[in-house]
Short mmCIF file of C-alpha atoms in Angstrom, two decimals:
data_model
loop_
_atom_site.label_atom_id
_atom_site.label_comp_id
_atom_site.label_asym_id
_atom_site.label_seq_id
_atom_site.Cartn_x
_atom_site.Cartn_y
_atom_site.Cartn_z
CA UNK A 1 0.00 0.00 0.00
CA UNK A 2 1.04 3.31 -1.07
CA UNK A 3 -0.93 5.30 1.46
CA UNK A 4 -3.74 4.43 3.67
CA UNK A 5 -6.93 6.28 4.76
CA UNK A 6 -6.56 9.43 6.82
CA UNK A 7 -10.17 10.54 7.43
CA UNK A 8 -9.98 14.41 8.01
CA UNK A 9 -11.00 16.31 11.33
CA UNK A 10 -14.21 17.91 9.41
CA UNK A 11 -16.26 17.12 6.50
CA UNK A 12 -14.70 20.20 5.24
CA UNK A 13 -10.91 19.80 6.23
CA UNK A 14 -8.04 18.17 4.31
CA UNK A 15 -7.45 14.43 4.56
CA UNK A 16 -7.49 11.04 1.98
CA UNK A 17 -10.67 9.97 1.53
CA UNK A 18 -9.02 6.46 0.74
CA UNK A 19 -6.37 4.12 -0.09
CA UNK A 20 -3.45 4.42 -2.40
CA UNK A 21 -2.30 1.18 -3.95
CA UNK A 22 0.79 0.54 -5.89
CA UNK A 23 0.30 -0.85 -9.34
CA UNK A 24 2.29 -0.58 -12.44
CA UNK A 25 0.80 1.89 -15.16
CA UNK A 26 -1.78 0.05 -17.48
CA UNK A 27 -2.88 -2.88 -15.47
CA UNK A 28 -6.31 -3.95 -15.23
CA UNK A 29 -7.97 -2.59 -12.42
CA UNK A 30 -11.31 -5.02 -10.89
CA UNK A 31 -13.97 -4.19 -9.17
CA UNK A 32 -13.63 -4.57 -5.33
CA UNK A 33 -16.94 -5.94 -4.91
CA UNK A 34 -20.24 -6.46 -6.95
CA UNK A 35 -22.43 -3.91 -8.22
CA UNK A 36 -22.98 -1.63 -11.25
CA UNK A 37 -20.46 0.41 -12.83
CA UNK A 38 -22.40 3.85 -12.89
CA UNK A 39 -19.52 6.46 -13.96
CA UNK A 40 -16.45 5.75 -16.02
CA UNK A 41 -15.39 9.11 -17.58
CA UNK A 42 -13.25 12.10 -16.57
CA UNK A 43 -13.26 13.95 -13.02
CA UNK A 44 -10.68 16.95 -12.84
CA UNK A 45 -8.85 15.87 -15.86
CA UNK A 46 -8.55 12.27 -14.33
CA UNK A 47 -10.27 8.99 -15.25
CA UNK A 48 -12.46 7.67 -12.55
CA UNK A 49 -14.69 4.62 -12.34
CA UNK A 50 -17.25 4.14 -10.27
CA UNK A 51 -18.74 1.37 -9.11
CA UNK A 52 -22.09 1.40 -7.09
CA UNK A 53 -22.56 -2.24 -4.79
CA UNK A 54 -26.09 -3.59 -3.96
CA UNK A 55 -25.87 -2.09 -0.03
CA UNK A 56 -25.71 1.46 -1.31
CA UNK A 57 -21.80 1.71 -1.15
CA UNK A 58 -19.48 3.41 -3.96
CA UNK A 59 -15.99 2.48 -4.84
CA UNK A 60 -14.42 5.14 -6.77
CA UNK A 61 -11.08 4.22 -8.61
CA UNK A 62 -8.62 6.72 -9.69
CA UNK A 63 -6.82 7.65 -12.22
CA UNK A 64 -8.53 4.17 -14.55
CA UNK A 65 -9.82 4.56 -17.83
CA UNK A 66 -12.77 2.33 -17.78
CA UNK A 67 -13.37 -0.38 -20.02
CA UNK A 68 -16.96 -1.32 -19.67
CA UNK A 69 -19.44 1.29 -20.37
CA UNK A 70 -21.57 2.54 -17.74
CA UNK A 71 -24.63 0.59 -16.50
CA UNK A 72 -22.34 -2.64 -16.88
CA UNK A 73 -22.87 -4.79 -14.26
CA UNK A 74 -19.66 -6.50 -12.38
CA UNK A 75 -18.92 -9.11 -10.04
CA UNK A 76 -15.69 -8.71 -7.65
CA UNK A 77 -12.78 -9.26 -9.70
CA UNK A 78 -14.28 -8.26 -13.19
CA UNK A 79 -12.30 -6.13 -15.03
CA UNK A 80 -13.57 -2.74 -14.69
CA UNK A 81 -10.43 -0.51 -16.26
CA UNK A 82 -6.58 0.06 -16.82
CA UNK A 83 -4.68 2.22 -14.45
CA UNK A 84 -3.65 5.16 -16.09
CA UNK A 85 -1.21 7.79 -15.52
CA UNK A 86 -2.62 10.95 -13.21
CA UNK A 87 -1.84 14.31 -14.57
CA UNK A 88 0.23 15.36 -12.16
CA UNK A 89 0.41 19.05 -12.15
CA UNK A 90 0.03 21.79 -9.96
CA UNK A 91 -3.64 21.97 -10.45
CA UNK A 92 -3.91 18.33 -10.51
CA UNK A 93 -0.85 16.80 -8.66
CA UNK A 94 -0.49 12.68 -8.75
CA UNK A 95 -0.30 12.37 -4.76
CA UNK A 96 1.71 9.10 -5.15
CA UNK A 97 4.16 10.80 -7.46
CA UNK A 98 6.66 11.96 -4.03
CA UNK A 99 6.57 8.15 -3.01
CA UNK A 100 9.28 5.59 -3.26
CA UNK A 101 7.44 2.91 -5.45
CA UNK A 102 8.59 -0.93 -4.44
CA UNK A 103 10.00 -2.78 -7.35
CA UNK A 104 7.72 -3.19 -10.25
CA UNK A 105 5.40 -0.28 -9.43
CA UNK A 106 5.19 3.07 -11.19
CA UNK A 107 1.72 3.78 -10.19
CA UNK A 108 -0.99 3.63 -8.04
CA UNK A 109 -4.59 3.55 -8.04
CA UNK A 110 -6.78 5.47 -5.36
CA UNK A 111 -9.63 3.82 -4.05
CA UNK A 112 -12.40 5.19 -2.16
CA UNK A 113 -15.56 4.56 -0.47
CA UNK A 114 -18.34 6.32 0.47
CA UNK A 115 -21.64 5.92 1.99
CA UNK A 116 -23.61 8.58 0.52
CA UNK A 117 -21.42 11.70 1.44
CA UNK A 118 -18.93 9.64 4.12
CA UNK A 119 -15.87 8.65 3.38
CA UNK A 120 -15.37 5.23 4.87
CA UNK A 121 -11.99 3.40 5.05
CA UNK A 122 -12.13 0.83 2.34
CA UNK A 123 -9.44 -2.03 4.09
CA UNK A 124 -12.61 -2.04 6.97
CA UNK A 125 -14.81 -3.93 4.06
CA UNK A 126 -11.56 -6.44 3.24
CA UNK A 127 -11.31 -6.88 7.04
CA UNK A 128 -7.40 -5.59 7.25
CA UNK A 129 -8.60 -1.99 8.68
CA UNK A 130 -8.47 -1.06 12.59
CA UNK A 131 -11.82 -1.13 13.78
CA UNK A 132 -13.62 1.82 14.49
CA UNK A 133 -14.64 2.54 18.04
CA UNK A 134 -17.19 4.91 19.73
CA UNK A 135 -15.90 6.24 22.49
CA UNK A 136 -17.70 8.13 25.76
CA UNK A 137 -18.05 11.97 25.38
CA UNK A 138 -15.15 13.10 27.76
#
């Protein structure tokens, strides 16, 4: 993993709204889970598929030029895209671009999830994420 999920403070504030996971440019990208693939077209100048699961969940993958049209349904592990290379500018910077890839990796693909507006981490649906605990107002 590139770079895990650092949720920010507020809704508002700066964080990363996902995971980062190293990949080598043009590999096929699947779908974490099943569902329909309901955007796969250009965000901000990069490509971004989404991928909307039965329970309401999205999985967002970044920067992957689809390769199913939209309303294509998936099952976990379908091909969904081919991880392309982020702009990385300025405007636009390619936040893995400042980390030390391990061998065989040039790239990385960002995947979030959300639950209608929030963010969640998406290792918690593999299992691999800390679990989240409510705590007592102090």
């Amino acid at each position: 993993m590139a770079r895990g999920f650092e949720p920010p403070e507020h809704a508002w504030k700066a964080g990363h709204r996902g995971v980062d996971l190293w990949s080598a440019r043009g590999a096929v990208v699947v779908a974490p889970g099943a569902g329909v693939v309901t955007f796969a077209g250009s965000v901000a100048g990069k490509p971004v598929v989404v991928v909307t699961h039965p329970d309401g969940l999205r999985s967002s993958l970044e920067p992957v030029q689809g390769t199913v049209p939209r309303g294509t349904a998936v099952r976990a592990g379908d091909p969904v895209g081919v991880l392309a290379a982020a702009p990385g500018d300025d405007a636009n910077p390619d936040h893995c671009a400042a980390l030390a890839p391990p061998t065989g990796a040039d790239a990385c693909v960002h995947w979030g999830v959300r639950r209608g507006e929030t963010y969640l981490d998406p290792l918690s649906l593999l299992g691999v994420a800390p679990p989240i605990v409510l705590l007592p107002p102090s």
